[in-house]
Structures are given as structure tokens and as C-alpha cells.
Short mmCIF file of C-alpha atoms in Angstrom, two decimals:
data_model
loop_
_atom_site.label_atom_id
_atom_site.label_comp_id
_atom_site.label_asym_id
_atom_site.label_seq_id
_atom_site.Cartn_x
_atom_site.Cartn_y
_atom_site.Cartn_z
CA MET J 491 -81.93 46.92 -61.48
CA GLU J 492 -84.29 44.10 -60.48
CA MET J 493 -82.78 40.74 -59.67
CA ASP J 494 -84.19 37.48 -61.05
CA VAL J 495 -84.76 35.89 -57.65
CA LYS J 496 -85.96 32.57 -59.05
CA LYS J 497 -82.89 32.18 -61.28
CA TYR J 498 -80.36 32.87 -58.55
CA SER J 499 -82.23 30.85 -55.94
CA GLU J 500 -82.11 27.83 -58.25
CA ILE J 501 -78.36 28.31 -58.74
CA ALA J 502 -77.87 28.52 -54.97
CA LEU J 503 -80.06 25.51 -54.17
CA SER J 504 -78.50 23.23 -56.78
CA THR J 505 -75.01 24.24 -55.62
CA LEU J 506 -75.89 23.58 -51.98
CA LYS J 507 -77.21 20.12 -52.81
CA GLN J 508 -73.91 19.33 -54.51
CA LEU J 509 -71.93 20.64 -51.54
CA ILE J 510 -73.91 18.52 -49.08
CA SER J 511 -73.26 15.37 -51.12
CA ILE J 512 -69.47 15.81 -50.83
CA GLN J 513 -67.67 15.10 -47.56
CA SER J 514 -65.88 18.29 -46.52
CA TYR J 515 -64.60 17.99 -42.97
CA SER J 516 -62.04 20.59 -41.91
CA LYS J 517 -58.72 20.02 -43.73
CA GLU J 518 -60.58 17.74 -46.20
CA GLU J 519 -62.26 20.43 -48.31
CA HIS J 520 -60.41 19.77 -51.58
CA LYS J 521 -63.40 18.24 -53.39
CA VAL J 522 -65.81 21.04 -52.47
CA ALA J 523 -63.12 23.58 -53.32
CA ASP J 524 -62.90 21.87 -56.73
CA LEU J 525 -66.66 22.27 -57.10
CA ILE J 526 -66.67 26.00 -56.31
CA GLU J 527 -63.70 26.52 -58.62
CA GLN J 528 -65.61 24.76 -61.43
CA LYS J 529 -68.73 26.82 -60.74
CA LEU J 530 -66.84 30.11 -60.90
CA ASN J 531 -65.03 29.03 -64.05
CA GLY J 532 -68.38 28.11 -65.57
CA PHE J 533 -69.64 31.66 -65.02
CA GLY J 534 -66.54 33.07 -66.72
CA TYR J 535 -64.49 34.18 -63.72
CA GLN J 536 -60.73 34.04 -63.37
CA VAL J 537 -60.38 31.82 -60.31
CA HIS J 538 -57.63 31.99 -57.70
CA ARG J 539 -56.83 29.15 -55.34
CA LYS J 540 -54.43 28.36 -52.53
CA GLY J 541 -54.85 25.14 -50.64
CA ASN J 542 -58.57 24.63 -50.24
CA ASN J 543 -59.39 28.34 -50.45
CA VAL J 544 -60.99 29.64 -53.65
CA TRP J 545 -61.68 33.23 -54.63
CA ALA J 546 -62.67 35.46 -57.56
CA TYR J 547 -63.17 39.18 -58.20
CA ASN J 548 -65.94 40.97 -60.07
CA LYS J 549 -65.19 41.11 -63.80
CA ASP J 550 -65.17 44.91 -64.02
CA PHE J 551 -62.71 45.32 -61.15
CA ASP J 552 -61.53 48.93 -60.81
CA ASP J 553 -58.36 49.64 -58.82
CA ASN J 554 -59.74 53.04 -57.86
CA LYS J 555 -62.75 51.59 -56.02
CA PRO J 556 -62.93 50.14 -52.49
CA VAL J 557 -63.26 46.38 -52.08
CA LEU J 558 -66.04 44.43 -50.34
CA LEU J 559 -65.35 40.87 -49.19
CA LEU J 560 -68.08 38.21 -49.43
CA ASN J 561 -66.88 35.18 -47.48
CA SER J 562 -68.14 31.94 -46.03
CA HIS J 563 -66.55 28.59 -45.30
CA LEU J 564 -66.52 25.27 -47.10
CA ASP J 565 -65.81 22.91 -44.22
CA THR J 566 -68.15 21.11 -41.87
CA VAL J 567 -67.87 19.40 -38.51
CA HIS J 568 -68.24 15.61 -38.32
CA PRO J 569 -71.89 14.53 -38.12
CA SER J 570 -73.47 13.88 -34.75
CA GLU J 571 -73.94 10.23 -33.76
CA LYS J 572 -77.64 11.06 -33.34
CA TYR J 573 -78.26 11.53 -37.06
CA THR J 574 -81.17 9.46 -38.32
CA LYS J 575 -80.84 10.76 -41.90
CA ASP J 576 -77.88 10.34 -44.24
CA PRO J 577 -75.81 13.51 -43.57
CA PHE J 578 -74.53 13.46 -47.17
CA ASN J 579 -77.92 13.06 -48.82
CA PRO J 580 -79.46 16.46 -49.71
CA GLU J 581 -83.05 15.58 -48.84
CA VAL J 582 -85.86 18.11 -49.28
CA THR J 583 -88.90 17.57 -47.05
CA ASP J 584 -91.61 20.03 -45.99
CA GLY J 585 -89.69 23.04 -47.27
CA LYS J 586 -86.47 22.02 -45.52
CA LEU J 587 -83.19 20.96 -47.11
CA TYR J 588 -81.50 18.42 -44.83
CA GLY J 589 -77.80 17.58 -44.89
CA LEU J 590 -74.51 18.16 -43.10
CA GLY J 591 -73.42 21.77 -43.54
CA SER J 592 -76.76 22.87 -44.99
CA ASN J 593 -77.22 25.45 -42.23
CA ASP J 594 -73.59 25.94 -41.13
CA ALA J 595 -72.63 27.40 -43.42
CA GLY J 596 -73.63 26.04 -46.83
CA GLY J 597 -76.77 28.13 -47.06
CA CYS J 598 -74.73 31.26 -46.39
CA LEU J 599 -72.02 30.28 -48.87
CA VAL J 600 -74.39 29.65 -51.77
CA SER J 601 -76.50 32.73 -50.99
CA LEU J 602 -73.39 34.91 -51.06
CA PHE J 603 -72.27 33.15 -54.25
CA ALA J 604 -75.64 33.83 -55.91
CA SER J 605 -75.56 37.47 -54.78
CA PHE J 606 -72.03 37.83 -56.15
CA LEU J 607 -73.27 36.57 -59.51
CA ALA J 608 -76.39 38.76 -59.44
CA LEU J 609 -74.34 41.91 -58.78
CA GLU J 610 -72.08 41.30 -61.79
CA GLY J 611 -72.40 44.11 -64.32
CA THR J 612 -74.53 46.33 -62.06
CA ASN J 613 -71.92 49.14 -61.99
CA GLN J 614 -71.51 49.41 -58.23
CA ALA J 615 -69.30 52.00 -56.54
CA TYR J 616 -67.11 49.25 -55.08
CA ASN J 617 -65.38 46.01 -56.08
CA ARG J 618 -66.32 42.59 -54.78
CA VAL J 619 -64.25 39.52 -53.96
CA PHE J 620 -66.01 36.24 -53.25
CA VAL J 621 -63.98 33.88 -51.04
CA ALA J 622 -64.89 30.29 -50.16
CA SER J 623 -62.47 29.42 -47.36
CA ALA J 624 -61.34 26.37 -45.44
CA GLU J 625 -60.78 25.25 -41.84
CA GLU J 626 -63.26 27.62 -40.16
CA GLU J 627 -64.72 24.94 -37.91
CA ILE J 628 -61.31 24.23 -36.32
CA SER J 629 -60.00 27.82 -36.41
CA GLY J 630 -57.23 26.45 -38.60
CA THR J 631 -54.37 28.45 -40.10
CA GLY J 632 -54.97 26.96 -43.56
CA GLY J 633 -58.15 28.96 -44.13
CA PHE J 634 -58.80 32.66 -44.74
CA GLU J 635 -55.74 33.61 -42.72
CA LEU J 636 -53.59 31.80 -45.30
CA VAL J 637 -54.84 33.88 -48.23
CA GLN J 638 -55.73 37.33 -46.91
CA ASP J 639 -52.46 38.90 -48.05
CA GLU J 640 -52.82 37.36 -51.51
CA ILE J 641 -56.39 38.63 -51.86
CA GLY J 642 -55.09 42.15 -51.38
CA ARG J 643 -56.98 45.25 -50.35
CA ILE J 644 -60.23 44.72 -48.44
CA ASP J 645 -62.17 47.70 -47.06
CA VAL J 646 -65.10 45.90 -45.44
CA GLY J 647 -66.27 42.30 -45.23
CA ILE J 648 -69.43 40.23 -44.88
CA VAL J 649 -68.88 36.86 -43.22
CA GLY J 650 -71.61 34.37 -44.02
CA GLU J 651 -72.77 32.58 -40.87
CA PRO J 652 -76.33 31.66 -39.88
CA THR J 653 -77.80 34.73 -38.15
CA LEU J 654 -81.42 34.57 -39.38
CA MET J 655 -80.33 37.49 -41.63
CA GLU J 656 -79.97 39.74 -38.62
CA MET J 657 -76.79 41.83 -38.61
CA ALA J 658 -74.24 40.59 -36.07
CA ILE J 659 -72.21 43.79 -35.82
CA ALA J 660 -69.90 42.40 -33.12
CA GLU J 661 -68.84 38.97 -31.94
CA LYS J 662 -66.95 37.70 -28.94
CA GLY J 663 -63.38 36.51 -29.12
CA LEU J 664 -62.32 32.99 -28.16
CA MET J 665 -59.39 31.78 -26.08
CA VAL J 666 -58.92 28.18 -24.95
CA LEU J 667 -56.83 27.58 -21.84
CA ASP J 668 -55.14 24.34 -20.80
CA CYS J 669 -54.72 24.33 -17.04
CA ASP J 670 -52.79 21.94 -14.79
CA ALA J 671 -53.19 21.98 -11.02
CA ILE J 672 -49.98 20.50 -9.56
CA GLY J 673 -50.12 18.58 -6.27
CA VAL J 674 -47.98 15.99 -4.47
CA PRO J 675 -48.78 12.27 -4.71
CA GLY J 676 -49.45 10.21 -1.63
CA HIS J 677 -51.47 7.29 -0.27
CA ALA J 678 -55.17 8.09 0.11
CA ALA J 679 -55.32 6.16 3.41
CA ARG J 680 -52.73 8.34 5.10
CA ASN J 681 -52.47 12.07 5.77
CA GLU J 682 -49.91 12.77 3.09
CA GLY J 683 -49.56 14.42 -0.29
CA VAL J 684 -51.30 17.48 -1.75
CA ASN J 685 -54.45 16.72 -3.72
CA ALA J 686 -54.32 18.39 -7.15
CA ILE J 687 -58.10 18.09 -7.43
CA THR J 688 -58.51 20.35 -4.39
CA ILE J 689 -56.30 22.98 -6.02
CA ALA J 690 -58.26 22.67 -9.25
CA MET J 691 -61.54 23.05 -7.36
CA ARG J 692 -60.41 26.37 -5.91
CA ASP J 693 -59.38 27.60 -9.35
CA ILE J 694 -62.57 26.40 -10.98
CA GLU J 695 -64.67 28.15 -8.34
CA TRP J 696 -62.77 31.39 -9.07
CA LEU J 697 -63.34 30.97 -12.80
CA HIS J 698 -67.03 30.37 -12.17
CA SER J 699 -67.56 33.38 -9.90
CA TYR J 700 -65.13 36.04 -11.17
CA LYS J 701 -66.63 39.03 -12.99
CA PHE J 702 -64.45 41.09 -15.31
CA ALA J 703 -64.91 44.78 -14.57
CA LEU J 704 -65.86 45.96 -18.06
CA GLU J 705 -69.01 44.73 -19.75
CA SER J 706 -69.92 45.42 -23.37
CA GLU J 707 -73.12 47.09 -24.47
CA MET J 708 -73.34 44.70 -27.45
CA LEU J 709 -71.55 41.59 -26.18
CA GLY J 710 -72.10 41.58 -22.45
CA ALA J 711 -69.56 40.20 -19.97
CA VAL J 712 -66.46 38.12 -20.56
CA LYS J 713 -67.54 34.49 -20.09
CA MET J 714 -65.33 31.70 -18.71
CA THR J 715 -66.51 28.07 -18.76
CA VAL J 716 -64.65 24.95 -17.65
CA THR J 717 -65.50 22.34 -20.27
CA GLN J 718 -63.14 19.40 -19.59
CA ILE J 719 -61.39 17.93 -16.54
CA ASN J 720 -59.19 14.91 -15.90
CA ALA J 721 -57.34 13.65 -12.82
CA GLY J 722 -56.23 10.54 -10.98
CA LYS J 723 -55.05 7.07 -11.96
CA GLN J 724 -56.41 4.86 -9.18
CA HIS J 725 -58.69 5.15 -6.17
CA ASN J 726 -56.03 4.98 -3.43
CA VAL J 727 -53.48 7.47 -4.80
CA ILE J 728 -53.63 11.21 -4.14
CA PRO J 729 -53.45 12.73 -7.66
CA SER J 730 -50.44 14.95 -8.35
CA SER J 731 -52.04 16.54 -11.40
CA CYS J 732 -55.53 17.70 -12.33
CA LYS J 733 -55.87 19.00 -15.87
CA PHE J 734 -58.82 21.08 -17.03
CA VAL J 735 -59.78 23.16 -20.06
CA VAL J 736 -61.38 26.60 -19.97
CA ASP J 737 -63.37 28.20 -22.80
CA VAL J 738 -63.01 32.01 -22.56
CA ARG J 739 -65.21 34.37 -24.59
CA THR J 740 -63.86 37.93 -24.54
CA ASN J 741 -65.57 41.22 -25.36
CA GLU J 742 -64.00 44.23 -27.07
CA HIS J 743 -62.73 45.65 -23.76
CA TYR J 744 -60.30 42.78 -23.25
CA SER J 745 -57.84 41.41 -25.75
CA ASN J 746 -57.15 37.73 -25.19
CA GLU J 747 -53.68 38.65 -23.93
CA LYS J 748 -55.15 41.08 -21.38
CA ALA J 749 -57.71 38.55 -20.13
CA PHE J 750 -54.99 35.89 -19.93
CA ALA J 751 -52.81 38.11 -17.75
CA ILE J 752 -55.69 38.60 -15.28
CA ILE J 753 -56.47 34.87 -15.17
CA VAL J 754 -52.85 33.75 -14.72
CA GLU J 755 -52.39 36.14 -11.81
CA LYS J 756 -55.36 34.63 -9.95
CA LEU J 757 -55.03 30.89 -10.57
CA GLU J 758 -52.79 28.49 -8.64
CA SER J 759 -52.71 26.12 -11.61
CA GLU J 760 -50.27 26.36 -14.48
CA VAL J 761 -52.09 27.98 -17.41
CA THR J 762 -51.28 27.82 -21.14
CA ALA J 763 -53.26 29.54 -23.89
CA ARG J 764 -53.60 27.57 -27.11
CA SER J 765 -53.74 30.83 -29.07
CA PHE J 766 -54.34 34.55 -28.65
CA ARG J 767 -55.37 35.16 -32.27
CA MET J 768 -59.20 34.92 -32.00
CA ASN J 769 -60.02 38.34 -30.53
CA SER J 770 -63.37 40.10 -30.45
CA SER J 771 -64.29 41.72 -33.77
CA GLY J 772 -67.00 43.73 -35.47
CA ILE J 773 -68.01 46.86 -37.33
CA PRO J 774 -69.04 50.35 -36.15
CA LEU J 775 -72.77 51.00 -36.02
CA GLU J 776 -72.26 54.13 -38.13
CA HIS J 777 -70.61 52.25 -40.99
CA PRO J 778 -72.50 52.77 -44.30
CA LEU J 779 -73.05 49.01 -44.65
CA ILE J 780 -74.84 48.86 -41.30
CA GLN J 781 -76.74 52.09 -41.85
CA ASN J 782 -77.94 50.74 -45.19
CA GLY J 783 -79.16 47.58 -43.47
CA ILE J 784 -80.99 49.57 -40.82
CA SER J 785 -82.67 51.64 -43.55
CA LEU J 786 -83.93 48.36 -45.04
CA GLY J 787 -85.45 47.34 -41.70
CA MET J 788 -82.72 44.88 -40.70
CA THR J 789 -81.99 44.46 -37.00
CA TYR J 790 -78.57 44.11 -35.36
CA TYR J 791 -77.07 42.42 -32.30
CA GLY J 792 -73.84 41.18 -30.71
CA SER J 793 -72.98 37.52 -31.28
CA PRO J 794 -71.66 35.23 -28.50
CA THR J 795 -70.11 32.82 -31.02
CA THR J 796 -66.86 33.17 -32.94
CA SER J 797 -66.23 32.89 -36.69
CA ASP J 798 -63.51 33.67 -39.22
CA GLN J 799 -64.18 37.34 -38.43
CA ALA J 800 -61.74 36.93 -35.57
CA ILE J 801 -58.77 36.28 -37.88
CA MET J 802 -59.56 39.00 -40.44
CA LYS J 803 -57.15 41.85 -39.91
CA GLY J 804 -57.24 45.48 -40.94
CA PHE J 805 -60.88 45.96 -41.95
CA PRO J 806 -64.34 45.93 -40.29
CA THR J 807 -66.59 42.90 -40.70
CA LEU J 808 -70.28 42.09 -40.47
CA LYS J 809 -71.55 38.57 -39.74
CA LEU J 810 -74.75 37.92 -41.65
CA GLY J 811 -76.45 34.96 -43.25
CA PRO J 812 -79.52 32.77 -43.68
CA GLY J 813 -80.16 29.91 -41.30
CA ASP J 814 -80.19 29.71 -37.53
CA SER J 815 -77.07 29.31 -35.38
CA ALA J 816 -79.12 27.11 -33.01
CA ARG J 817 -79.25 24.44 -35.76
CA SER J 818 -75.49 24.36 -36.29
CA HIS J 819 -73.75 21.08 -35.41
CA THR J 820 -77.06 19.38 -34.60
CA ALA J 821 -78.29 15.99 -35.78
CA ASN J 822 -80.35 16.10 -38.98
CA GLU J 823 -79.15 19.64 -39.70
CA PHE J 824 -81.34 21.58 -42.13
CA ILE J 825 -82.08 24.96 -43.65
CA TYR J 826 -85.42 26.17 -44.95
CA ILE J 827 -85.53 26.61 -48.72
CA ASP J 828 -87.16 30.01 -48.35
CA GLU J 829 -84.36 31.11 -45.99
CA ILE J 830 -81.95 30.79 -48.92
CA GLU J 831 -84.20 32.79 -51.25
CA ASN J 832 -84.73 35.43 -48.58
CA GLY J 833 -80.99 35.52 -47.89
CA ILE J 834 -80.16 36.22 -51.53
CA LYS J 835 -82.76 38.99 -51.72
CA LYS J 836 -81.53 40.64 -48.53
CA TYR J 837 -77.88 40.39 -49.49
CA TYR J 838 -78.63 41.89 -52.89
CA ASN J 839 -80.76 44.72 -51.52
CA LEU J 840 -78.14 45.50 -48.90
CA LEU J 841 -75.33 45.67 -51.45
CA ASN J 842 -77.02 47.15 -54.53
CA GLY J 843 -76.21 50.85 -54.62
CA LEU J 844 -74.09 50.70 -51.46
CA LYS J 845 -71.53 53.46 -50.96
CA ILE J 846 -68.60 52.44 -48.78
#
């Protein structure tokens, strides 16, 4: 069955413009959740909602068929101070739609929404559930994680994030560490005390130079980056504490717990993990969804960034969407209009006739 590309692209574009015009920072997605709920109701779907998460199933849902998840997030980060355009004004210029969340991940959300609509009544061999979720940008527990059990069975998922419509078949995990090097205070003019900064420097050098033994073919090495540091209260006092934050990106060979155990053993500083829940995730290359994409000429890669894939449990996931990750969280964020149209076509072609 041929899809009316123009019709569904117009639905997607008009919806994205509305989304951009509504402030939807993480934990403040209620108004955009209202909008998606109204849209789904308008197309005749029975809508489910918990918190700021909204979902609906295909109308001819069959309990005997497997279930495909189509998911992207509603929330945005706060706009950069370097914006010169109004982040909440959906401005179209030179084939680009500007606005906060246009690229990350509004374009993905509306393209998945349009594809969900276009597939209705096409008698596929699987069910579909479209989920617009909250709190992705802060890895919050009030997003997809809150509703997965209520959604029910899911056999495979597509997570809409800007990948230039290349298939991200794996992504790194994320663990954030709060570290505290503990010294002994003293007067800087005398030979006394133990400088916490010196301890922190040794630990930071280890973090910078250490290489985990197992690298990933798709994701490369585990990456550790010190991103924040704070110490000292005045110039003449030896600091007794030096606090620093480490961003750890794990591959599939190391769970966050396993990487944490290695790090704690090596560092002098006290180390606390904020969470272990964002592990590496992905989908086997031989999965029918990926093989179908390859047959359509789509390329695949391993993603260094983390998404809601990391909190989805019990089923394989593919990260795929229009837009470019390099534009995410930038000033004057935009997505090309034709990226949305191309995204809808590729989603539809990937899913039409799929056997899972």
C-alpha cells in the first residue's frame, strides 16, 4: 500500500510547530502531553496516560501478534543563552524549522506519530504502540520507566532520536560519579595538612589514562571524563576536600556496576554513583528489523550518546530518527523540513510488511 507522503508530512509539521510553541522542559511536559492526547483522540484512538506520558495502540490490536514500540520524548532542555531567535517561535526559513526541541526530539516524535497513523489499517503481522514519554533529558524516573509495565508486552522498540535516519543498533551506557578526595586542613604557609587537590589530581590522572581491557566492535572503549571540580575556601588554607564529577560511558562488556567496582578499587577518593540504571543497550544485527533496514539500504552504527533505550527492559531496541545529534541542545536549534518527510518515508518503508 502506498502512503500519502504529503498528507502525513503536513500532519507531522503542523504538530511539531505546535509542540515548539509550548514550553516543555523536563517535568513540565503536561501541556505538550495534553496536545498529543488531543491529537490521538482526534484520530479516533483510545488514549492512555500516566503523568506526562501518553500512549495508544493500533485500532486492530490482536493479542496473538507481537508488539512493536514507537517511542520518542516530549521534553526539552532549557534553551542556550546564545539563542538569537525565540526558542518557542516555530520559524521556517530556507527549508529549516527553527525552535527548541525541533531536532531533539520533536522531529522524531512527529515522524513516528505520522508513521503510526499511516500504518493504521494496513494489516501488519504485528501490533504497534505509540508512546510519547517524559523526562528523557534528565533521565528521570517519571518517564518511560514509569509506564512500561502498564503498556504491557513489547517485543521490539524504535526509540526516536536524531540519527540522520541511520540505524543506531547499540548505544553506550551512562554512569555519573560524585567523587570526594579527603585531605587534612592546614595553613598554606607551613608544612602541614594533606592537600585534597593533590589526591584528586592523582585520581584524575588515573581516570584520564586508564584503559578498560575490553573494547566493543560497535561502541569502542569505555570512556571516563572528569567534567566538574571544586575545592578550597580561601588562598591560605590547605583544602581538606576536593569534589569532582566523572561522566562514564560504558560499552556492552561492562555493566555500570562492574565498571564502578574497578574504579572504586583504584581511586583514593570516596566515590558514589548517582545511579546504575543506564546501562549499554541495543539490538542484534541479525534481528529482522535491522535486516529489513539493511535491505532498504540503511546504514548502522554504535552511538556514543545515551537515550531512553537504557531504561527499557526485556526487549531489544533500535535508535533511529530524523535530524542530527550534533544540533541537539545548540542555540537556534533546527531541523530541515525535508528531514521530517524523509523520516516518515523511511519509518514507513522499514515497518510496512515487517515480520518480527
